[in-house]
mmCIF file of C-alpha atoms in Angstrom:
data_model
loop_
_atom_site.group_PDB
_atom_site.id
_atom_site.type_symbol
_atom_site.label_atom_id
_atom_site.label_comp_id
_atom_site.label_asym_id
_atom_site.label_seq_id
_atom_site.Cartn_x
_atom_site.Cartn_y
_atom_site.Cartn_z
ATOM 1 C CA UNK A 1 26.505 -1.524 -8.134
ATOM 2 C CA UNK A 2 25.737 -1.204 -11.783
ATOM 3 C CA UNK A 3 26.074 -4.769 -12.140
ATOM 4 C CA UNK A 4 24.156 -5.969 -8.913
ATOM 5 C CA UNK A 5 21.404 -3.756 -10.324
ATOM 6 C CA UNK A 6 20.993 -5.498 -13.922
ATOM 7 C CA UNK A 7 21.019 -8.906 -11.942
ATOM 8 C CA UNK A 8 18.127 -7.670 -10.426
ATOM 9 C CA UNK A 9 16.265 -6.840 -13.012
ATOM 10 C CA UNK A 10 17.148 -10.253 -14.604
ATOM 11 C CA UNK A 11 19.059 -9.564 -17.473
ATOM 12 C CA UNK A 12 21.275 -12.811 -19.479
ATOM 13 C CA UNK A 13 24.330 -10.991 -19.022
ATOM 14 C CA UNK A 14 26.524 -7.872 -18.799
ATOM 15 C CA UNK A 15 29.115 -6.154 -21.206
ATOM 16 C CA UNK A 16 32.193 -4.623 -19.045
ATOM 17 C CA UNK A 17 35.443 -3.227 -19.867
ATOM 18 C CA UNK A 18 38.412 -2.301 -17.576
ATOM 19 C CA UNK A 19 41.829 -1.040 -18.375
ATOM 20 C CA UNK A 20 44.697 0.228 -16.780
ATOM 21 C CA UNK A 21 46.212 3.531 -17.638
ATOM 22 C CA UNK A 22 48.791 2.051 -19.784
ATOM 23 C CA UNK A 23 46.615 0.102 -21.934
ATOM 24 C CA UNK A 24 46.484 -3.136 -20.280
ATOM 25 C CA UNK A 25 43.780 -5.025 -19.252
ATOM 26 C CA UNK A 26 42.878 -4.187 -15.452
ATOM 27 C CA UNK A 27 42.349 -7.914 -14.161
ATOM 28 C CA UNK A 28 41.450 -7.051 -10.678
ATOM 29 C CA UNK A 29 38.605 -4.722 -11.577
ATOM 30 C CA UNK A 30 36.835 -7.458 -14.294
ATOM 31 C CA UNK A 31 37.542 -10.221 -11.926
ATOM 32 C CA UNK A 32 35.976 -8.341 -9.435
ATOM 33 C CA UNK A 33 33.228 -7.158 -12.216
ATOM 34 C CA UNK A 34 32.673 -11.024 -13.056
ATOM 35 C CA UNK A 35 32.281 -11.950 -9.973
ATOM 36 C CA UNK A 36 29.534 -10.030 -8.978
ATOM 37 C CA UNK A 37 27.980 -10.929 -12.444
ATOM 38 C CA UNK A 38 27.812 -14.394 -11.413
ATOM 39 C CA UNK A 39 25.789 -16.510 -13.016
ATOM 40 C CA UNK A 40 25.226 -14.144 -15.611
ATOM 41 C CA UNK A 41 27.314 -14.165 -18.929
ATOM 42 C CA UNK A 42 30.300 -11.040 -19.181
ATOM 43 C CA UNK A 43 31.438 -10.108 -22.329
ATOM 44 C CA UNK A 44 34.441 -8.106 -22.224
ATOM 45 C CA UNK A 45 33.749 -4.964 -24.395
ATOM 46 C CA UNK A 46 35.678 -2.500 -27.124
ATOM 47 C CA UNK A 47 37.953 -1.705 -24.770
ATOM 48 C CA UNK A 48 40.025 -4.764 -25.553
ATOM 49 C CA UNK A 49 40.189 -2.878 -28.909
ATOM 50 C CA UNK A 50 42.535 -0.194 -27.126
ATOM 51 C CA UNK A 51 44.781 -2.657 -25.747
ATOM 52 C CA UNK A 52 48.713 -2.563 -26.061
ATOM 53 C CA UNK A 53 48.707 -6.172 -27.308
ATOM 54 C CA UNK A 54 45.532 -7.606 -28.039
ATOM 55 C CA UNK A 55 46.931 -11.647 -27.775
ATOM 56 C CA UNK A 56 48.509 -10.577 -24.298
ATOM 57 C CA UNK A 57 45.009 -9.112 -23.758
ATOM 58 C CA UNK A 58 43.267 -11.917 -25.027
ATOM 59 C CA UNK A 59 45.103 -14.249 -22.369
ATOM 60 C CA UNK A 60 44.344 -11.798 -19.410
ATOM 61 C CA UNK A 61 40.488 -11.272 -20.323
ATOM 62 C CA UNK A 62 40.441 -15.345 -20.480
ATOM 63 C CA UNK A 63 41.996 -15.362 -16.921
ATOM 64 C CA UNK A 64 38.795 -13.331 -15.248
ATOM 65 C CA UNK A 65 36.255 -15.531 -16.470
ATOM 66 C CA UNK A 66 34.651 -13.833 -19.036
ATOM 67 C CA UNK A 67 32.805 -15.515 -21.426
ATOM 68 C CA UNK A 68 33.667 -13.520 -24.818
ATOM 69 C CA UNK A 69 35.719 -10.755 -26.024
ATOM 70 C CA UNK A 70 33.775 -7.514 -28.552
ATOM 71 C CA UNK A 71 36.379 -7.451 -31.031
ATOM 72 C CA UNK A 72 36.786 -5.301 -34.476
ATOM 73 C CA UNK A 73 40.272 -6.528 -34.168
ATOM 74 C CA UNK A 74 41.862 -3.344 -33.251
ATOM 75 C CA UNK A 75 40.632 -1.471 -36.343
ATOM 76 C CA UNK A 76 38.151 0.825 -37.164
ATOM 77 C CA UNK A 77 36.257 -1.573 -38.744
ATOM 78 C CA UNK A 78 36.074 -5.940 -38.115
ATOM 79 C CA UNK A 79 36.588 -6.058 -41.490
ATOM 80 C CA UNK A 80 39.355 -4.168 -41.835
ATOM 81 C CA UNK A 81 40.785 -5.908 -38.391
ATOM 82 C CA UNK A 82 40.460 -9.532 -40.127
ATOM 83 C CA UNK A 83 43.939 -10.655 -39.590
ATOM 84 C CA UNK A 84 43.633 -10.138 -35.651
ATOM 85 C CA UNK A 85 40.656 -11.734 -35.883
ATOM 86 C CA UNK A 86 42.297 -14.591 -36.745
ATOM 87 C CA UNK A 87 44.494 -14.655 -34.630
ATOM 88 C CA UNK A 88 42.453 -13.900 -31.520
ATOM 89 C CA UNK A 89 40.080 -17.055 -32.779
ATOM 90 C CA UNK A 90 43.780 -19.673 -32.743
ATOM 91 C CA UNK A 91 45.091 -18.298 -29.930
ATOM 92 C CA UNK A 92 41.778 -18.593 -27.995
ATOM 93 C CA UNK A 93 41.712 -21.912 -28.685
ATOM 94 C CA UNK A 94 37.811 -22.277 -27.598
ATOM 95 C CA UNK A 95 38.599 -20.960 -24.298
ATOM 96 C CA UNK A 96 36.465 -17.846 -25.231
ATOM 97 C CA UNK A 97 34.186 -16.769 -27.818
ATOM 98 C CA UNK A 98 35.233 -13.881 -29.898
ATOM 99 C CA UNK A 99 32.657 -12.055 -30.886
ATOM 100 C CA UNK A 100 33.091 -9.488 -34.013
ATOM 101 C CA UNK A 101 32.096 -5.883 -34.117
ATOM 102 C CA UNK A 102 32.004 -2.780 -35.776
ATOM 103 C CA UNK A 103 30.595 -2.914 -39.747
ATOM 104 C CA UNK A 104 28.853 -6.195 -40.270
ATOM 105 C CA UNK A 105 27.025 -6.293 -42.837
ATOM 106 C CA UNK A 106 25.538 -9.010 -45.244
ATOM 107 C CA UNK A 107 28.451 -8.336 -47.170
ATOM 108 C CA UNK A 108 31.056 -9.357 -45.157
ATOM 109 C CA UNK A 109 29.384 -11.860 -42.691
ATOM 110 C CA UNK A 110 30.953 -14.787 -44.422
ATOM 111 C CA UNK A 111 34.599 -13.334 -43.701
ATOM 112 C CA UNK A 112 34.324 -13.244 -40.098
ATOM 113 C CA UNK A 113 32.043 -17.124 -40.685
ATOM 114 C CA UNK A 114 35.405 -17.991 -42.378
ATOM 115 C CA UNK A 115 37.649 -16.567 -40.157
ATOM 116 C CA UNK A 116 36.068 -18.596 -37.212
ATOM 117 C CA UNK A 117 35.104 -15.505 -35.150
ATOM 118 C CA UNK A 118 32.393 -17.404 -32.592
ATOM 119 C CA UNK A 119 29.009 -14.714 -32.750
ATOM 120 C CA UNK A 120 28.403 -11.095 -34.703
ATOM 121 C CA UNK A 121 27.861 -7.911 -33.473
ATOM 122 C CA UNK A 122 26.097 -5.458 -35.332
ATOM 123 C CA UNK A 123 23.776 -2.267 -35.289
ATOM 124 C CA UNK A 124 22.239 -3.185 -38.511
ATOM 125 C CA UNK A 125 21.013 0.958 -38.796
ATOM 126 C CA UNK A 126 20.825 2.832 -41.778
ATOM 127 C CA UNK A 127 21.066 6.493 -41.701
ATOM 128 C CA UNK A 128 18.458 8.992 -42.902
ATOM 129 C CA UNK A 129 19.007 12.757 -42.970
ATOM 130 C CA UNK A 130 16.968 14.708 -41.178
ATOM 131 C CA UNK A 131 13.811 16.589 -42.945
ATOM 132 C CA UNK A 132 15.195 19.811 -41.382
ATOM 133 C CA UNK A 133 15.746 21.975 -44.417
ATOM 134 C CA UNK A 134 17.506 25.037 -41.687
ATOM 135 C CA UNK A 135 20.789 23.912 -40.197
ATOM 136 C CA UNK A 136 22.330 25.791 -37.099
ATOM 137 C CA UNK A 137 25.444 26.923 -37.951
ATOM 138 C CA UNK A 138 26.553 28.236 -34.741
ATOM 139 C CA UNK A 139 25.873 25.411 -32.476
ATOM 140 C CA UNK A 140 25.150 21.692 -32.301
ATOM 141 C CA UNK A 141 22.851 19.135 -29.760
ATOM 142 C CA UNK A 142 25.183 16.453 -30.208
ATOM 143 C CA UNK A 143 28.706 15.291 -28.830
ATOM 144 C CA UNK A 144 28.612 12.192 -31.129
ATOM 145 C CA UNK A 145 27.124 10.915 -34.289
ATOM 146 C CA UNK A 146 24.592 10.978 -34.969
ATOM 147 C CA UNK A 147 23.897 14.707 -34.972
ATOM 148 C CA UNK A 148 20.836 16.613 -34.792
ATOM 149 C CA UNK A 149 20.680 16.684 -38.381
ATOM 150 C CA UNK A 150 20.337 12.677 -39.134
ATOM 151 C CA UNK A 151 18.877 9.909 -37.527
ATOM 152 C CA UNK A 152 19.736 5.816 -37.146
ATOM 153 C CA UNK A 153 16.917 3.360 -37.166
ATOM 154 C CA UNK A 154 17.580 -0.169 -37.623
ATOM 155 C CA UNK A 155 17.040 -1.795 -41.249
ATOM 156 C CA UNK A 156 15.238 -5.368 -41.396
ATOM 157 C CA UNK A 157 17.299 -5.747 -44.861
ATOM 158 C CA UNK A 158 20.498 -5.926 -43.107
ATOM 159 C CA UNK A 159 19.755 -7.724 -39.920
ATOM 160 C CA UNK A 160 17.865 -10.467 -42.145
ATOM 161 C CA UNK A 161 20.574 -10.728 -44.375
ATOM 162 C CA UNK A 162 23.438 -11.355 -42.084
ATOM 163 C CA UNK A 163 20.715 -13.652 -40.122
ATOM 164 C CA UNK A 164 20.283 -15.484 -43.550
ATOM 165 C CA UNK A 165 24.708 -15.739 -43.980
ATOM 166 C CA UNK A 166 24.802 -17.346 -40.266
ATOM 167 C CA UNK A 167 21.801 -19.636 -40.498
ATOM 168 C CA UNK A 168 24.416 -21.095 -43.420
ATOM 169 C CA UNK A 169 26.824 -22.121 -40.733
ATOM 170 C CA UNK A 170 25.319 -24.754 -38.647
ATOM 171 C CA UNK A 171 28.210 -24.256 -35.578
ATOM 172 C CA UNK A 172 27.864 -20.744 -35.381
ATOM 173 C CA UNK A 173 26.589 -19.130 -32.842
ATOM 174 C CA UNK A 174 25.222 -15.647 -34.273
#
């Protein structure tokens, strides 16, 4: 329904993620999730990152039709998940794009340019802490970061600046 609904409203594509309760990827629920996307792009989300085997993964998310995979390569970090990376980028042959996600920055751009990933993902935020000079010790607003006590906005430094690395690379997508 979720889906149907963003078709509506015309959006380029959705961002879906299904597994099974042992860590697999659950085929019949994206294929049915692609489907209903149709014609609309699906990009298989972070949940790939919680996969037993991300190359086994890899060749299941290829087999529902989606058009990339959100990747940090398993790891906290894309940079840090480089060497999968890699790896999902051969073994995907161009069947897919991998995208990468989670830390890109202007500094490290270039490594996932190099390591043939197909498009970045990034928040390009900075943090600023709040102005609040009393903190709450007892209790807190937030289940997640950031907390009540800092905010994210998005810095035009960083999102030029990996802009600037990809605009380098003729082929890639960004």
């Amino acid at each position: 329904e979720d889906v149907m609904a963003l078709k509506a409203l015309g959006v380029a594509g959705v961002v879906v993620g299904c597994l099974t309760a042992d860590a697999e990827i659950d085929e019949a629920r994206m294929n049915a999730l692609v489907a209903a996307a149709r014609p609309l792009s699906v990009t298989c989300h972070r949940a790939f990152d919680m996969t037993r085997d991300p190359l086994k993964a890899l060749e299941a998310v290829i087999r529902t039709g989606a058009v990339r995979i959100l990747t940090s390569g398993q790891q906290p970090t894309a940079e840090a998940g480089l060497p999968v990376l890699r790896q999902l980028v051969q073994q995907a042959a161009g069947r897919i794009e991998i995208m990468a996600g989670a830390g890109v920055s202007p500094t490290n751009a270039g490594l996932f340019i190099e390591a043939g990933v197909d498009a970045l993902h990034l928040s390009g935020s900075i943090r600023y802490n709040s102005p609040m000079t009393f903190r709450q010790p007892a209790v807190s607003m937030a289940s997640a970061m950031p907390g009540e006590y800092e905010r994210a906005e998005a810095d035009e430094d960083k999102i030029r600046g990996v802009i600037r690395i990809t605009a380098q690379s003729p082929d890639f997508l960004r």
